[in-house]
Amino acid sequence: MFPFSFEWVWDAGHLIFFGGFWYAVSILGAGMTYVILKAAYETMCDGEEHH
Amino acid sequence: MDSALIPEGAKRCSFPKFYAGIALVGAVVLWGVFAWILIYWKGLNQTNMNDYYGFALWIWADLAIIAVGGGAFFTGLLKYIFKIDELKNIINFAVIIGFICYSSALLILAIDIGQPLRGWFIFWHANVHSMLTEVAFCLSAYFAVLTIEFIPNILENRQANKVPFFRHLAHNMHGVMAVFAAAGAFLSFFHQGSLGGVAGVMFGRPFAVREGLFIWPWTFFLFTWSAAAFGPCFTLLVTKITEVITGKKLVSDKTVHLLAKISGWMISTYIIAKIIDTIYWATVTVPSLGFELSHFYSNNSFYGYSILFIEIILCGVVPGAILIMKSTRENPTLRLVAIILGTIGVCLNRWVMVLQVMAVPVMSFDTWALYIPSWQEVATTILPIAYGIILIAVTYRYLPVFPQEHELNHANEADTVKKEVLTEDAIIKEAVAATE
């Protein structure tokens, strides 16, 4: 799963397989991080408007 | 008691009635959980799997629910990437059905692996040459996508939506949903395909093996295609069942007709490809491996040519034809028949590609090996269905799943009130006329 796992080999199979997997996970992670941070920022702005 | 959680303006049954229904289905869940505990406690000897059937009822159930759950990724693809806006009226429910199907698939796999404490090995010590490893990765990642797609609907609950952060989060998630839908379509394409690929690369099993394109046998493409074709049928079927149970119109005819039409064309093109694949397999692949077609459909009490007819003609050609023609598609009874046949067809295809593959004798000294699942296997396969019913009941009660519900039923109620008023007017006029 990771290059530091003992059975990891730097070959095409591992690069394509895990490349695709980590690419998909990165998109999901980045997308969720963006929407959570944006929602937090907008909530804080709402709070300031009330004050 | 729970009225504060019910969407504004929506009418739901009383809480005791709802609770009684959940308790009834919950008893089935408990039966499944009891069987599950037995399997974890005593081991896979609780099943009727053996050296012939390493893949059995659970794997069929897995493949079937993943196929019918394909409605979520395909509807998402059409709505968010191809911008077919009409599908916004059914996308929430398609996502919930997909969520139930994929969580059920993961649940069944968790029971099936036998050594649950080593479940994480498939990720950590991945065999990159195995299609099943790819299935496990894509399945888990796509379940994450479905969860992400489901979250905004949960946050739109009447009480949750009062929290400013949740309201903003739901709004922002809707804004970037196209990215998640695209990731979901990418992941679905590969895991649906790889489930078919597993059968197609088994060169020791002439009933399953297929030629293909590069490393992918034709079954890879057929499985993805069939999931996209029949998945919407299942979405429409569950919608219809929900409408019957709730006694309400939940999705407009326009949306239903559109999804049925898309499904019909997908089924028709899929079934043409499937027929070509079957003819090529029967006339070229099978003889080249030293077998005749009759070998796979005779000398046993269960698998005859009828199964081929039911899968391809009755549950493939027929629903495809019904759904592509406007007159039959817009007939509610025929459409219901088509979506039921379609759902049975894709489940039967997965049965054939998992269990008939295992049953067919391969060696000259072999005989047909038929299999009957144990009650523990049956109970743990019914468990996800009961769980799905409960989740649909809870989401329907507390979340704004169907955006047209108020409009469609309010219009109906307004019509009824109008008719009642008109009737009352007529009675009053008659009475006045009689008095005069």
PDB file of N, CA and C in Angstrom, chain A residues 7-46:
ATOM      1  N   GLU A   7       6.681  -5.402   1.038  1.00  0.00           N
ATOM      2  CA  GLU A   7       6.511  -6.077  -0.249  1.00  0.00           C
ATOM      3  C   GLU A   7       6.381  -5.111  -1.421  1.00  0.00           C
ATOM      4  N   TRP A   8       6.546  -3.824  -1.164  1.00  0.00           N
ATOM      5  CA  TRP A   8       6.404  -2.821  -2.231  1.00  0.00           C
ATOM      6  C   TRP A   8       7.509  -2.998  -3.279  1.00  0.00           C
ATOM      7  N   VAL A   9       7.117  -2.922  -4.547  1.00  0.00           N
ATOM      8  CA  VAL A   9       8.093  -2.985  -5.648  1.00  0.00           C
ATOM      9  C   VAL A   9       7.820  -1.805  -6.560  1.00  0.00           C
ATOM     10  N   TRP A  10       8.913  -1.154  -7.017  1.00  0.00           N
ATOM     11  CA  TRP A  10       8.729  -0.018  -7.932  1.00  0.00           C
ATOM     12  C   TRP A  10       8.569  -0.544  -9.359  1.00  0.00           C
ATOM     13  N   ASP A  11       7.414  -1.157  -9.635  1.00  0.00           N
ATOM     14  CA  ASP A  11       7.163  -1.641 -11.006  1.00  0.00           C
ATOM     15  C   ASP A  11       5.869  -1.015 -11.541  1.00  0.00           C
ATOM     16  N   ALA A  12       5.597  -1.297 -12.832  1.00  0.00           N
ATOM     17  CA  ALA A  12       4.427  -0.672 -13.485  1.00  0.00           C
ATOM     18  C   ALA A  12       3.121  -1.049 -12.775  1.00  0.00           C
ATOM     19  N   GLY A  13       3.013  -2.314 -12.355  1.00  0.00           N
ATOM     20  CA  GLY A  13       1.788  -2.784 -11.696  1.00  0.00           C
ATOM     21  C   GLY A  13       1.454  -1.961 -10.467  1.00  0.00           C
ATOM     22  N   HIS A  14       2.465  -1.784  -9.583  1.00  0.00           N
ATOM     23  CA  HIS A  14       2.240  -1.015  -8.355  1.00  0.00           C
ATOM     24  C   HIS A  14       1.969   0.460  -8.669  1.00  0.00           C
ATOM     25  N   LEU A  15       2.717   0.996  -9.642  1.00  0.00           N
ATOM     26  CA  LEU A  15       2.548   2.429  -9.937  1.00  0.00           C
ATOM     27  C   LEU A  15       1.165   2.713 -10.512  1.00  0.00           C
ATOM     28  N   ILE A  16       0.699   1.866 -11.452  1.00  0.00           N
ATOM     29  CA  ILE A  16      -0.622   2.103 -12.066  1.00  0.00           C
ATOM     30  C   ILE A  16      -1.727   1.863 -11.040  1.00  0.00           C
ATOM     31  N   PHE A  17      -1.640   0.731 -10.347  1.00  0.00           N
ATOM     32  CA  PHE A  17      -2.686   0.334  -9.397  1.00  0.00           C
ATOM     33  C   PHE A  17      -2.820   1.357  -8.261  1.00  0.00           C
ATOM     34  N   PHE A  18      -1.707   1.588  -7.593  1.00  0.00           N
ATOM     35  CA  PHE A  18      -1.780   2.509  -6.454  1.00  0.00           C
ATOM     36  C   PHE A  18      -1.853   3.957  -6.899  1.00  0.00           C
ATOM     37  N   GLY A  19      -1.287   4.249  -8.069  1.00  0.00           N
ATOM     38  CA  GLY A  19      -1.405   5.609  -8.616  1.00  0.00           C
ATOM     39  C   GLY A  19      -2.870   5.961  -8.791  1.00  0.00           C
ATOM     40  N   GLY A  20      -3.634   5.050  -9.409  1.00  0.00           N
ATOM     41  CA  GLY A  20      -5.068   5.275  -9.620  1.00  0.00           C
ATOM     42  C   GLY A  20      -5.812   5.397  -8.312  1.00  0.00           C
ATOM     43  N   PHE A  21      -5.465   4.519  -7.368  1.00  0.00           N
ATOM     44  CA  PHE A  21      -6.154   4.524  -6.073  1.00  0.00           C
ATOM     45  C   PHE A  21      -5.903   5.823  -5.313  1.00  0.00           C
ATOM     46  N   TRP A  22      -4.631   6.195  -5.206  1.00  0.00           N
ATOM     47  CA  TRP A  22      -4.310   7.412  -4.428  1.00  0.00           C
ATOM     48  C   TRP A  22      -4.810   8.673  -5.129  1.00  0.00           C
ATOM     49  N   TYR A  23      -4.863   8.602  -6.463  1.00  0.00           N
ATOM     50  CA  TYR A  23      -5.412   9.733  -7.231  1.00  0.00           C
ATOM     51  C   TYR A  23      -6.884   9.949  -6.844  1.00  0.00           C
ATOM     52  N   ALA A  24      -7.663   8.837  -6.847  1.00  0.00           N
ATOM     53  CA  ALA A  24      -9.092   8.932  -6.503  1.00  0.00           C
ATOM     54  C   ALA A  24      -9.264   9.393  -5.056  1.00  0.00           C
ATOM     55  N   VAL A  25      -8.470   8.808  -4.140  1.00  0.00           N
ATOM     56  CA  VAL A  25      -8.583   9.182  -2.719  1.00  0.00           C
ATOM     57  C   VAL A  25      -8.206  10.652  -2.523  1.00  0.00           C
ATOM     58  N   SER A  26      -7.190  11.114  -3.266  1.00  0.00           N
ATOM     59  CA  SER A  26      -6.762  12.521  -3.146  1.00  0.00           C
ATOM     60  C   SER A  26      -7.873  13.466  -3.580  1.00  0.00           C
ATOM     61  N   ILE A  27      -8.562  13.116  -4.684  1.00  0.00           N
ATOM     62  CA  ILE A  27      -9.657  13.973  -5.159  1.00  0.00           C
ATOM     63  C   ILE A  27     -10.747  14.070  -4.087  1.00  0.00           C
ATOM     64  N   LEU A  28     -11.100  12.918  -3.519  1.00  0.00           N
ATOM     65  CA  LEU A  28     -12.143  12.911  -2.484  1.00  0.00           C
ATOM     66  C   LEU A  28     -11.695  13.714  -1.255  1.00  0.00           C
ATOM     67  N   GLY A  29     -10.450  13.487  -0.834  1.00  0.00           N
ATOM     68  CA  GLY A  29      -9.908  14.182   0.347  1.00  0.00           C
ATOM     69  C   GLY A  29      -9.843  15.682   0.109  1.00  0.00           C
ATOM     70  N   ALA A  30      -9.318  16.086  -1.071  1.00  0.00           N
ATOM     71  CA  ALA A  30      -9.175  17.518  -1.368  1.00  0.00           C
ATOM     72  C   ALA A  30     -10.560  18.167  -1.474  1.00  0.00           C
ATOM     73  N   GLY A  31     -11.480  17.477  -2.092  1.00  0.00           N
ATOM     74  CA  GLY A  31     -12.847  18.010  -2.245  1.00  0.00           C
ATOM     75  C   GLY A  31     -13.512  18.235  -0.907  1.00  0.00           C
ATOM     76  N   MET A  32     -13.408  17.247  -0.028  1.00  0.00           N
ATOM     77  CA  MET A  32     -14.038  17.366   1.290  1.00  0.00           C
ATOM     78  C   MET A  32     -13.357  18.447   2.135  1.00  0.00           C
ATOM     79  N   THR A  33     -12.010  18.505   2.051  1.00  0.00           N
ATOM     80  CA  THR A  33     -11.287  19.540   2.811  1.00  0.00           C
ATOM     81  C   THR A  33     -11.750  20.922   2.358  1.00  0.00           C
ATOM     82  N   TYR A  34     -11.862  21.111   1.049  1.00  0.00           N
ATOM     83  CA  TYR A  34     -12.285  22.408   0.501  1.00  0.00           C
ATOM     84  C   TYR A  34     -13.671  22.802   1.017  1.00  0.00           C
ATOM     85  N   VAL A  35     -14.652  21.871   0.909  1.00  0.00           N
ATOM     86  CA  VAL A  35     -16.025  22.250   1.309  1.00  0.00           C
ATOM     87  C   VAL A  35     -16.142  22.474   2.820  1.00  0.00           C
ATOM     88  N   ILE A  36     -15.381  21.723   3.606  1.00  0.00           N
ATOM     89  CA  ILE A  36     -15.442  21.905   5.070  1.00  0.00           C
ATOM     90  C   ILE A  36     -14.838  23.258   5.453  1.00  0.00           C
ATOM     91  N   LEU A  37     -13.666  23.588   4.866  1.00  0.00           N
ATOM     92  CA  LEU A  37     -13.019  24.870   5.189  1.00  0.00           C
ATOM     93  C   LEU A  37     -13.890  26.040   4.734  1.00  0.00           C
ATOM     94  N   LYS A  38     -14.494  25.906   3.531  1.00  0.00           N
ATOM     95  CA  LYS A  38     -15.339  26.980   3.005  1.00  0.00           C
ATOM     96  C   LYS A  38     -16.573  27.166   3.905  1.00  0.00           C
ATOM     97  N   ALA A  39     -17.164  26.034   4.339  1.00  0.00           N
ATOM     98  CA  ALA A  39     -18.340  26.125   5.215  1.00  0.00           C
ATOM     99  C   ALA A  39     -17.966  26.776   6.548  1.00  0.00           C
ATOM    100  N   ALA A  40     -16.786  26.421   7.091  1.00  0.00           N
ATOM    101  CA  ALA A  40     -16.332  27.008   8.364  1.00  0.00           C
ATOM    102  C   ALA A  40     -16.130  28.515   8.194  1.00  0.00           C
ATOM    103  N   TYR A  41     -15.505  28.908   7.075  1.00  0.00           N
ATOM    104  CA  TYR A  41     -15.257  30.334   6.808  1.00  0.00           C
ATOM    105  C   TYR A  41     -16.579  31.095   6.691  1.00  0.00           C
ATOM    106  N   GLU A  42     -17.538  30.521   5.956  1.00  0.00           N
ATOM    107  CA  GLU A  42     -18.833  31.189   5.767  1.00  0.00           C
ATOM    108  C   GLU A  42     -19.608  31.295   7.086  1.00  0.00           C
ATOM    109  N   THR A  43     -19.470  30.262   7.926  1.00  0.00           N
ATOM    110  CA  THR A  43     -20.140  30.295   9.233  1.00  0.00           C
ATOM    111  C   THR A  43     -19.550  31.414  10.098  1.00  0.00           C
ATOM    112  N   MET A  44     -18.213  31.550  10.029  1.00  0.00           N
ATOM    113  CA  MET A  44     -17.566  32.615  10.812  1.00  0.00           C
ATOM    114  C   MET A  44     -18.006  33.984  10.308  1.00  0.00           C
ATOM    115  N   CYS A  45     -18.117  34.129   8.971  1.00  0.00           N
ATOM    116  CA  CYS A  45     -18.564  35.404   8.381  1.00  0.00           C
ATOM    117  C   CYS A  45     -19.989  35.733   8.838  1.00  0.00           C
ATOM    118  N   ASP A  46     -20.847  34.711   8.893  1.00  0.00           N
ATOM    119  CA  ASP A  46     -22.223  34.891   9.371  1.00  0.00           C
ATOM    120  C   ASP A  46     -22.217  35.452  10.791  1.00  0.00           C
TER     121      ASP A  46
END
